[in-house]
Short mmCIF file of C-alpha atoms and ligand atoms in Angstrom, two decimals:
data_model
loop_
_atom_site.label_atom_id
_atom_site.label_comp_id
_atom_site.label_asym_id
_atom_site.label_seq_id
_atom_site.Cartn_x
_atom_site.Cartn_y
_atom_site.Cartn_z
CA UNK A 1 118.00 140.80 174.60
CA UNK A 2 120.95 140.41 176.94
CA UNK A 3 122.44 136.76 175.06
CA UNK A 4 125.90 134.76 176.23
CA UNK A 5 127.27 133.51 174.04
CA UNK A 6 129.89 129.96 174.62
CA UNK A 7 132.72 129.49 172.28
CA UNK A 8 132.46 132.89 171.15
CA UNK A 9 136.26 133.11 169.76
CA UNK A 10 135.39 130.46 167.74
CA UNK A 11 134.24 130.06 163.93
CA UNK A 12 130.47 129.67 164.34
CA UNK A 13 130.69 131.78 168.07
CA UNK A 14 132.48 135.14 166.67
CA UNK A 15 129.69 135.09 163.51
CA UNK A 16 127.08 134.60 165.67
CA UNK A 17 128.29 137.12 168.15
CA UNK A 18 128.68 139.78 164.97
CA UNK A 19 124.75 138.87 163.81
CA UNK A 20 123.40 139.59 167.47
CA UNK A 21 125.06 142.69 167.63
CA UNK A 22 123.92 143.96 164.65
CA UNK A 23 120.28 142.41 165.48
CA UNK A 24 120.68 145.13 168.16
CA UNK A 25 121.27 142.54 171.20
CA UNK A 26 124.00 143.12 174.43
CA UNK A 27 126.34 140.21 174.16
CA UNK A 28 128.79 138.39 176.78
CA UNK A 29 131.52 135.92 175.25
CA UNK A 30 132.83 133.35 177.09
CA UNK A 31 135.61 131.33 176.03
CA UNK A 32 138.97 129.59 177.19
CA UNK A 33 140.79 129.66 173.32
CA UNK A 34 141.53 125.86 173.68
CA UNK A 35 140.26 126.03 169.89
CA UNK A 36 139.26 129.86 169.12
CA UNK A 37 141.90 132.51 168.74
CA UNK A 38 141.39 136.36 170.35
CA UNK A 39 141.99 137.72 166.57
CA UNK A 40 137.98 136.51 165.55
CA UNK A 41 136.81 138.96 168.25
CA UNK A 42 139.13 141.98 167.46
CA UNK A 43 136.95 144.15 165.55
CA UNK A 44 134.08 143.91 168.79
CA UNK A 45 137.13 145.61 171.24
CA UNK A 46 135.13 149.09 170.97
CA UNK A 47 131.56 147.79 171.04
CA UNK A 48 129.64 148.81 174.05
CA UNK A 49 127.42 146.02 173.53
CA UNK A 50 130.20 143.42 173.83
CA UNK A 51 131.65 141.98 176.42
CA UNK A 52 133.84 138.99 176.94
CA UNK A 53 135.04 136.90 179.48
CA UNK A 54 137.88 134.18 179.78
CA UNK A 55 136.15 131.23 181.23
CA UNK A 56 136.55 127.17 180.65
CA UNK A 57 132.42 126.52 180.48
CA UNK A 58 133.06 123.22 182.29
CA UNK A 59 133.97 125.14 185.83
CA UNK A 60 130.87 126.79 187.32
CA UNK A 61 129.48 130.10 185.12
CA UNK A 62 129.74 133.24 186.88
CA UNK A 63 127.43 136.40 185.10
CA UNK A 64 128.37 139.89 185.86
CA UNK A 65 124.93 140.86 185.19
CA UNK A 66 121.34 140.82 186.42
CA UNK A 67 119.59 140.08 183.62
CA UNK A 68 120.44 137.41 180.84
CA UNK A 69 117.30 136.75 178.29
CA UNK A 70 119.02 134.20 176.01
CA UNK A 71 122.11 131.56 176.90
CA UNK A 72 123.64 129.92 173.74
CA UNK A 73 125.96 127.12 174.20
CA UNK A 74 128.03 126.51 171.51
CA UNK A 75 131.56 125.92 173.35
CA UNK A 76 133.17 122.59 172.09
CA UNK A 77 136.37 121.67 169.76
CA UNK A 78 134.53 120.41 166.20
CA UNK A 79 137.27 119.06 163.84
CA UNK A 80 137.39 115.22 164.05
CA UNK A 81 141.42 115.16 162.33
CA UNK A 82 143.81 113.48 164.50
CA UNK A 83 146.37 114.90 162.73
CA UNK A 84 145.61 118.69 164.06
CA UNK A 85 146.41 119.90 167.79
CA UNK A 86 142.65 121.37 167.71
CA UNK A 87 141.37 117.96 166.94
CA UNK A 88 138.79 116.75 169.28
CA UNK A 89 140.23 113.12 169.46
CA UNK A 90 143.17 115.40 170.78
CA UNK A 91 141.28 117.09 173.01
CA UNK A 92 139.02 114.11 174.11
CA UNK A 93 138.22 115.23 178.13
CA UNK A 94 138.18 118.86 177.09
CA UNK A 95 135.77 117.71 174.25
CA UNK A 96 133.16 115.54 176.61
CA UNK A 97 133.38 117.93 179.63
CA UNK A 98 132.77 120.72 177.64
CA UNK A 99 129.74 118.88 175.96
CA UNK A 100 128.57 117.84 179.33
CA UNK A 101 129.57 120.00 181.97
CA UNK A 102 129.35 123.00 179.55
CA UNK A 103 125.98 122.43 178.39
CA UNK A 104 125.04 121.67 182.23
CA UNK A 105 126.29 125.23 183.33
CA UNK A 106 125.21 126.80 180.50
CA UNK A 107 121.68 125.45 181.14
CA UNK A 108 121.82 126.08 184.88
CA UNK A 109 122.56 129.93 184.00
CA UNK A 110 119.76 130.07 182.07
CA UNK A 111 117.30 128.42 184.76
CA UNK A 112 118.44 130.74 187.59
CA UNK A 113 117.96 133.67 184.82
CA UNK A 114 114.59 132.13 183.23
CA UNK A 115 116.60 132.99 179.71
CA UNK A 116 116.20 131.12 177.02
CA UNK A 117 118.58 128.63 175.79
CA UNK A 118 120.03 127.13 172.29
CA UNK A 119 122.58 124.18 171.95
CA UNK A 120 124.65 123.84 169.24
CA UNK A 121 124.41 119.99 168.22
CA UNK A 122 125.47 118.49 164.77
CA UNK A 123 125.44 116.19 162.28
CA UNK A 124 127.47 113.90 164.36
CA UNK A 125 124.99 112.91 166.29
CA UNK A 126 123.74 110.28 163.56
CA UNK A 127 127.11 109.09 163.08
CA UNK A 128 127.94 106.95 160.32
CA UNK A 129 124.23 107.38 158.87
CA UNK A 130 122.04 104.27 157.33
CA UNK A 131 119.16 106.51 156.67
CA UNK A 132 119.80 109.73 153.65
CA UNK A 133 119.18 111.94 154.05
CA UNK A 134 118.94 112.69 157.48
CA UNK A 135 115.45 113.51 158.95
CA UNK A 136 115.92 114.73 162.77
CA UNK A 137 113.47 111.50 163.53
CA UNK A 138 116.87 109.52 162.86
CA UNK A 139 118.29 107.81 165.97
CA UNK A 140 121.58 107.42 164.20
CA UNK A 141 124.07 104.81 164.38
CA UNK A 142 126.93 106.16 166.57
CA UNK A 143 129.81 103.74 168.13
CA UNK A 144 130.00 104.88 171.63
CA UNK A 145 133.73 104.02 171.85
CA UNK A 146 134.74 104.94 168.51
CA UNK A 147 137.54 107.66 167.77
CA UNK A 148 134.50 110.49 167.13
CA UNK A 149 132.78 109.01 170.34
CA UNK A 150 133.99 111.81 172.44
CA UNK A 151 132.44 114.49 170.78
CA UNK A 152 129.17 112.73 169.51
CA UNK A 153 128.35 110.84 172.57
CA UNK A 154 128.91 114.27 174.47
CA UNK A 155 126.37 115.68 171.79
CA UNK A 156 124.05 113.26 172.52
CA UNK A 157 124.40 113.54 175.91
CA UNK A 158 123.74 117.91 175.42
CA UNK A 159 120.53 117.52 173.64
CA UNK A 160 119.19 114.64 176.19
CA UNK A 161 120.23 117.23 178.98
CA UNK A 162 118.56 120.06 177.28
CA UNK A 163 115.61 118.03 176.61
CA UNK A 164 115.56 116.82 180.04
CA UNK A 165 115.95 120.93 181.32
CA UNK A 166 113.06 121.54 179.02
CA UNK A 167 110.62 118.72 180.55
CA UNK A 168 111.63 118.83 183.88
CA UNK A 169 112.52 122.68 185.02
CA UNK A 170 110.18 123.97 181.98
CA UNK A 171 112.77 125.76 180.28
CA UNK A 172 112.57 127.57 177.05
CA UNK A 173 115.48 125.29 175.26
CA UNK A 174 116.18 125.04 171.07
CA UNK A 175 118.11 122.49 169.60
CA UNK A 176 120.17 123.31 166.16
CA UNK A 177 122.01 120.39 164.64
CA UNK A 178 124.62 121.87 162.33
CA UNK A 179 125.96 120.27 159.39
CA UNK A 180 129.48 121.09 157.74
CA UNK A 181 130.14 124.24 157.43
CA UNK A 182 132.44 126.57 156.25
CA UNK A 183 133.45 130.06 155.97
CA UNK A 184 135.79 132.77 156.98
CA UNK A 185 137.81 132.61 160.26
CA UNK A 186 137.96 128.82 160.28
CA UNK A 187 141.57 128.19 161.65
CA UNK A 188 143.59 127.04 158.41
CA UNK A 189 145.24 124.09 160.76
CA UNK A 190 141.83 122.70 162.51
CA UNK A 191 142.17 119.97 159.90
CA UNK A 192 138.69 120.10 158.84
CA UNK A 193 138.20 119.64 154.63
CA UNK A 194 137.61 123.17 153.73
CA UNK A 195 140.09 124.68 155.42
CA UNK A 196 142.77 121.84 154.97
CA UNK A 197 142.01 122.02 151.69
CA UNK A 198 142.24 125.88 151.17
CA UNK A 199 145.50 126.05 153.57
CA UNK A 200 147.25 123.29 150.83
CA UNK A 201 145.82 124.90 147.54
CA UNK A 202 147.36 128.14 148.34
CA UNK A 203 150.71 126.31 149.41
CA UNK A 204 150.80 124.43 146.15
CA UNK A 205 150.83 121.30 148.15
CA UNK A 206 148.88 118.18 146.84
CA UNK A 207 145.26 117.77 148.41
CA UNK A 208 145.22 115.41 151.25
CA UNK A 209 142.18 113.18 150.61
CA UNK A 210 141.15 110.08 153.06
CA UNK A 211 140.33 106.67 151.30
CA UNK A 212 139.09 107.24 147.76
CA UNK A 213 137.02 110.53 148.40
CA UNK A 214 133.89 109.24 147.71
CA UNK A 215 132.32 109.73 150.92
CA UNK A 216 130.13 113.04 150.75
CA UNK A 217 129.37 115.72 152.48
CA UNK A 218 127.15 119.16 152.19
CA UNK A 219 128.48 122.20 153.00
CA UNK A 220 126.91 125.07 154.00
CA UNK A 221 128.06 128.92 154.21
CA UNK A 222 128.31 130.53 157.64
CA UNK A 223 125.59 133.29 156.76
CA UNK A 224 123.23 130.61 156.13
CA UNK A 225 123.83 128.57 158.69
CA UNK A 226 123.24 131.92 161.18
CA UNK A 227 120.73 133.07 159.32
CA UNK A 228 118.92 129.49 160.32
CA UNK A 229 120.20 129.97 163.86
CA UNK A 230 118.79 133.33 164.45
CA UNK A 231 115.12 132.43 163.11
CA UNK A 232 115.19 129.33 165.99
CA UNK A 233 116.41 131.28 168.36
CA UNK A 234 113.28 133.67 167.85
CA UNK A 235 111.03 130.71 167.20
CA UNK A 236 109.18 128.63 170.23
CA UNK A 237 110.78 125.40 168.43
CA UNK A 238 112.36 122.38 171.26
CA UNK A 239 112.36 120.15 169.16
CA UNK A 240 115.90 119.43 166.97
CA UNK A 241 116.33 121.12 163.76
CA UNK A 242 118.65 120.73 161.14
CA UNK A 243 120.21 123.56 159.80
CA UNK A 244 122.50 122.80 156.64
CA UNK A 245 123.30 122.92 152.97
CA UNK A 246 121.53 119.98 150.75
CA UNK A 247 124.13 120.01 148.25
CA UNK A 248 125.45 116.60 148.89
CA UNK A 249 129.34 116.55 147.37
CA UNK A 250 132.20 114.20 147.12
CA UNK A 251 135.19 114.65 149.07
CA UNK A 252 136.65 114.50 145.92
CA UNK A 253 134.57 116.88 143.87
CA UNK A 254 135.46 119.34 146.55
CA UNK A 255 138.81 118.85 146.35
CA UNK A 256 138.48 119.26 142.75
CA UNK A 257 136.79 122.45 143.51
CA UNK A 258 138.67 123.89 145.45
CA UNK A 259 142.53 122.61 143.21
CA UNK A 260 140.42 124.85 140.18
CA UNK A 261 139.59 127.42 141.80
CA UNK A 262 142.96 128.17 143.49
CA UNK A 263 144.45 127.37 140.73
CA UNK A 264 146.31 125.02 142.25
CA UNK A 265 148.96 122.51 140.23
CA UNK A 266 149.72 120.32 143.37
CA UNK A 267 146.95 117.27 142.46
CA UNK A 268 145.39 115.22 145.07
CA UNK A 269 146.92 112.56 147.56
CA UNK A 270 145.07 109.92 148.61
CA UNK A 271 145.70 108.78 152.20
CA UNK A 272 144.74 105.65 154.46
CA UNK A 273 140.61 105.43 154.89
CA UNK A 274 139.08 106.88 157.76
CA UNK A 275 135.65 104.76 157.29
CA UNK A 276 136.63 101.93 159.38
CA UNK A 277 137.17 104.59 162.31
CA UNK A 278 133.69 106.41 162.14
CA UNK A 279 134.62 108.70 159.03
CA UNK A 280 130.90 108.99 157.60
CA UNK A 281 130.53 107.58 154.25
CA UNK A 282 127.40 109.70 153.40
CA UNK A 283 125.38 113.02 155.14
CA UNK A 284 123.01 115.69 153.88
CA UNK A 285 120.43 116.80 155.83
CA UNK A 286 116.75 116.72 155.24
CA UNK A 287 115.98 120.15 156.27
CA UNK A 288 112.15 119.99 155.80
CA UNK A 289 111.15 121.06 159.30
CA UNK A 290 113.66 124.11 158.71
CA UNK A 291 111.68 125.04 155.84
CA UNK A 292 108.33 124.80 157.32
CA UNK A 293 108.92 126.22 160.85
CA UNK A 294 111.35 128.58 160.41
CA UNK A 295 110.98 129.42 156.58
CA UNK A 296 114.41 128.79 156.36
CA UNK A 297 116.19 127.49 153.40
CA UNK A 298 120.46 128.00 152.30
CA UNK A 299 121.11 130.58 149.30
CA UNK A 300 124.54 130.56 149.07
CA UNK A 301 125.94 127.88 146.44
CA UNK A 302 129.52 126.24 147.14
CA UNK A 303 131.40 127.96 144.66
CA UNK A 304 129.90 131.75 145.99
CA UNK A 305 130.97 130.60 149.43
CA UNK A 306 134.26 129.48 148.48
CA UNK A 307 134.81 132.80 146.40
CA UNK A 308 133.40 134.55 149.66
CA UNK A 309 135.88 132.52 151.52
CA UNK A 310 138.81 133.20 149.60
CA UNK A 311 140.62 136.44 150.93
CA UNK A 312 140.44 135.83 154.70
CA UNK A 313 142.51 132.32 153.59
CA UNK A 314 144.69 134.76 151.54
CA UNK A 315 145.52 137.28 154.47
CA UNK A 316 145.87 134.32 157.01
CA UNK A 317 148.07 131.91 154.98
P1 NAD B 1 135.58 126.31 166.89
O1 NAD B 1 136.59 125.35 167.40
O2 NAD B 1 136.03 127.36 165.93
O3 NAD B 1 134.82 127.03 168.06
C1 NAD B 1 134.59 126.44 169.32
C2 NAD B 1 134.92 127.47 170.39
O4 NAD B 1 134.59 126.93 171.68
C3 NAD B 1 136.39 127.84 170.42
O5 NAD B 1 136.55 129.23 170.45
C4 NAD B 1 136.89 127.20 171.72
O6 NAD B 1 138.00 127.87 172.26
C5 NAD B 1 135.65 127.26 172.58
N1 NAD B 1 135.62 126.28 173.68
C6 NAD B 1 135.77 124.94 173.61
N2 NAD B 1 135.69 124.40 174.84
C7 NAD B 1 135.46 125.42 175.70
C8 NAD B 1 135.27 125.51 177.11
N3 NAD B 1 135.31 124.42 177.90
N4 NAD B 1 135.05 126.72 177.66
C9 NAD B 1 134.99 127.83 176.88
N5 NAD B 1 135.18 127.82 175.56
C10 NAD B 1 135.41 126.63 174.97
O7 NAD B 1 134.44 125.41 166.20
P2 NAD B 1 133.10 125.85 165.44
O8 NAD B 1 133.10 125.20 164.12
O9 NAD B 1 132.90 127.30 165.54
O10 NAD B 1 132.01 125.09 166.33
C11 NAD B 1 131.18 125.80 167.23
C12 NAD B 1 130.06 124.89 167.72
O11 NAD B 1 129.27 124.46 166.61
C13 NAD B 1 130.57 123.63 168.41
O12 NAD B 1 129.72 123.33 169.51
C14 NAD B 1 130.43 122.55 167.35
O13 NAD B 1 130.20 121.30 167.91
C15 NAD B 1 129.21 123.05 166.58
N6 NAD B 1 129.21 122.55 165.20
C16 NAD B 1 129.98 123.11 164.23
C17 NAD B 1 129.95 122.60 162.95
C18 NAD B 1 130.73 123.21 161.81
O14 NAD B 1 130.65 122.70 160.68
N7 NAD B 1 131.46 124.29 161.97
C19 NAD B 1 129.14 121.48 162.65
C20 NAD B 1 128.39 120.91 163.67
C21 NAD B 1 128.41 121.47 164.94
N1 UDP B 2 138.95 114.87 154.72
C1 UDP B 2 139.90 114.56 153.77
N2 UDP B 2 141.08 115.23 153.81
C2 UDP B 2 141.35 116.20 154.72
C3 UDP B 2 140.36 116.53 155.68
C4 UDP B 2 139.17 115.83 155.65
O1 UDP B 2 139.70 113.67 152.93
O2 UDP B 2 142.44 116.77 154.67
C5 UDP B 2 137.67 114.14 154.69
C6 UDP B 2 137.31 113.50 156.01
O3 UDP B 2 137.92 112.22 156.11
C7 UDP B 2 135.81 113.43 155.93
C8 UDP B 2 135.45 114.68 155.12
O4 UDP B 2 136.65 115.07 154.45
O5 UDP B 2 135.42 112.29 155.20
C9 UDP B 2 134.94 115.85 155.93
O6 UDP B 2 135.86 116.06 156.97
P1 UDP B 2 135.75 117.26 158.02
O7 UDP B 2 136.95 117.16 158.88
O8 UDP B 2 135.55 118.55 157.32
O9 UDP B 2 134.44 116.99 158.88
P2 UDP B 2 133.49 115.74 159.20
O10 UDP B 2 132.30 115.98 158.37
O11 UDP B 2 134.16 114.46 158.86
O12 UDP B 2 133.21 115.88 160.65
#
């Protein structure tokens, strides 16, 4: 297949670029760097089957070629901390335009190219969850003015729009909703746990933990999660699916986790409570229809991922 990819200088984007290619697929990257970084497409300079192109996915998309089979739209900053310039509530126009606009352009190239087309949704679309775990039958409980509204109300706009693209102009659309995860090529100062987390263990700085780290979260490895996201792409699936790890964890037993295994002296710090802003206090995903439509299930344990992790932290510290 011919497949372009959005936000492909990003975490998720660059993985998912390398799988295709090795799948044997042509790829076209577009991105604009406002979060992804050049360096997380390097090694793809020499590969014939690669091409990218500099372009903000809001502004109309332009494709140098004749065919496309498969559009995948997974443009969009994704770390909710304030406290980091690649923060969405940083980036809050950037973050709904490229949620909205993006996902309309990326859906209107794959209409005029009858291609296929995946969105890249998440766990934030249930918000601060009062069903657990989450079944994608959840409607979720999302403040629509609250300091994550810009990216999960531009979520939940994507997958209505994709929906809507899928009813209305019959278009072959997927859904993924993606819950945390991790892995290597994560920028170390997106602010998100894991890399936070890693970026002050190896500093021999103190954890920085919000509230009393007992809200939880599962975290999934990146080959997983594109493992998951290469089986939907292939599957007839329009319905949403959640791909993630059910390994529910503390903040804190991460933390914990990650102090021990960077053998890290610095402790934990315990900083003002994020929960009254949106911060969820509990998420893991049910990930039964994964299971039984795409036969899908994680394999890789938190500790193997963090070990996996480790020595792309180490060369980028
Ligand atoms: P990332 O910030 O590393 O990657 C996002 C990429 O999109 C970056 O390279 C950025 O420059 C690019 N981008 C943003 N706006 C753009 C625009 N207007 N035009 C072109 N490029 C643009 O984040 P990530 O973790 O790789 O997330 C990728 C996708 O997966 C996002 O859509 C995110 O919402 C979704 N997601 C990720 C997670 C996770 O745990 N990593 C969880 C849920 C959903
Ligand atoms: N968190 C934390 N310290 C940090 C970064 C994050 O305690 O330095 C908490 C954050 O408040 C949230 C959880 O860790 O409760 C996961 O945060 P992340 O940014 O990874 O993603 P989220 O799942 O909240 O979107």
């Amino acid at each position: 297949m011919r497949i372009i990819v959005t936000g492909a200088a990003g975490f998720l984007g660059s993985h998912l670029c390398d799988r295709l290619i090795k799948e044997g697929h042509e790829v076209i990257g577009l991105d604009n760097f406002i979060t992804g970084r050049s360096e997380n497409l390097a090694h793809l300079g020499n590969q014939e089957r690669f091409t990218f192109i500099e372009h903000d996915v809001s502004n109309f998309i332009e494709v140098p070629d004749d065919r496309v089979d498969a559009v995948m739209h997974f443009a969009s900053p994704a770390s909710p901390n304030p406290n980091s310039p690649y923060g969405y509530v940083n980036l809050p126009i950037q973050t709904m335009k490229a949620g909205a606009l993006g996902t309309l352009n990326s859906l209107g190239v794959a209409r005029a190219y009858n291609a296929r087309f995946l969105l890249a949704s998440t766990s934030e679309i249930y918000g601060d969850p009062q069903v657990h775990p989450q079944p994608e039958t959840y409607w979720g409980h999302v403040n629509p003015i609250g300091e994550r509204s810009v990216y999960d109300e531009a979520k939940r706009f994507a997958e209505a729009l994709t929906l809507a693209y899928h009813q209305y102009h019959g278009i072959d659309t997927r859904i993924v909703r993606i819950f945390n995860t991790y892995g290597p090529r994560m920028r170390l100062d997106d602010g998100r746990a894991v890399p936070n987390f890693i970026d002050q263990a190896l500093n021999g700085k103190p954890l920085t933990i919000y509230g009393d780290g007992s809200q939880t979260r599962s975290f999934c490895y990146v080959d997983d999660l594109i493992e998951g996201i290469y089986r939907l792409l292939l599957s007839d699936e329009h319905l949403p699916v959640n791909i993630g790890n059910t390994d529910e964890k503390t903040i804190l037993e991460l933390a914990e986790s990650i102090n021990n295994l960077f053998e890290n002296d610095g402790g934990l710090t315990f900083l003002p409570d994020k929960r009254g802003e949106g911060d969820p206090q509990r998420r893991r995903p049910d990930i039964s229809r994964a299971l039984k439509i795409l036969n899908w299930k994680p394999t890789i344990g938190l500790e193997e991922g963090l070990k996996k992790t480790i020595p792309y932290f180490q060369e980028n510290i």
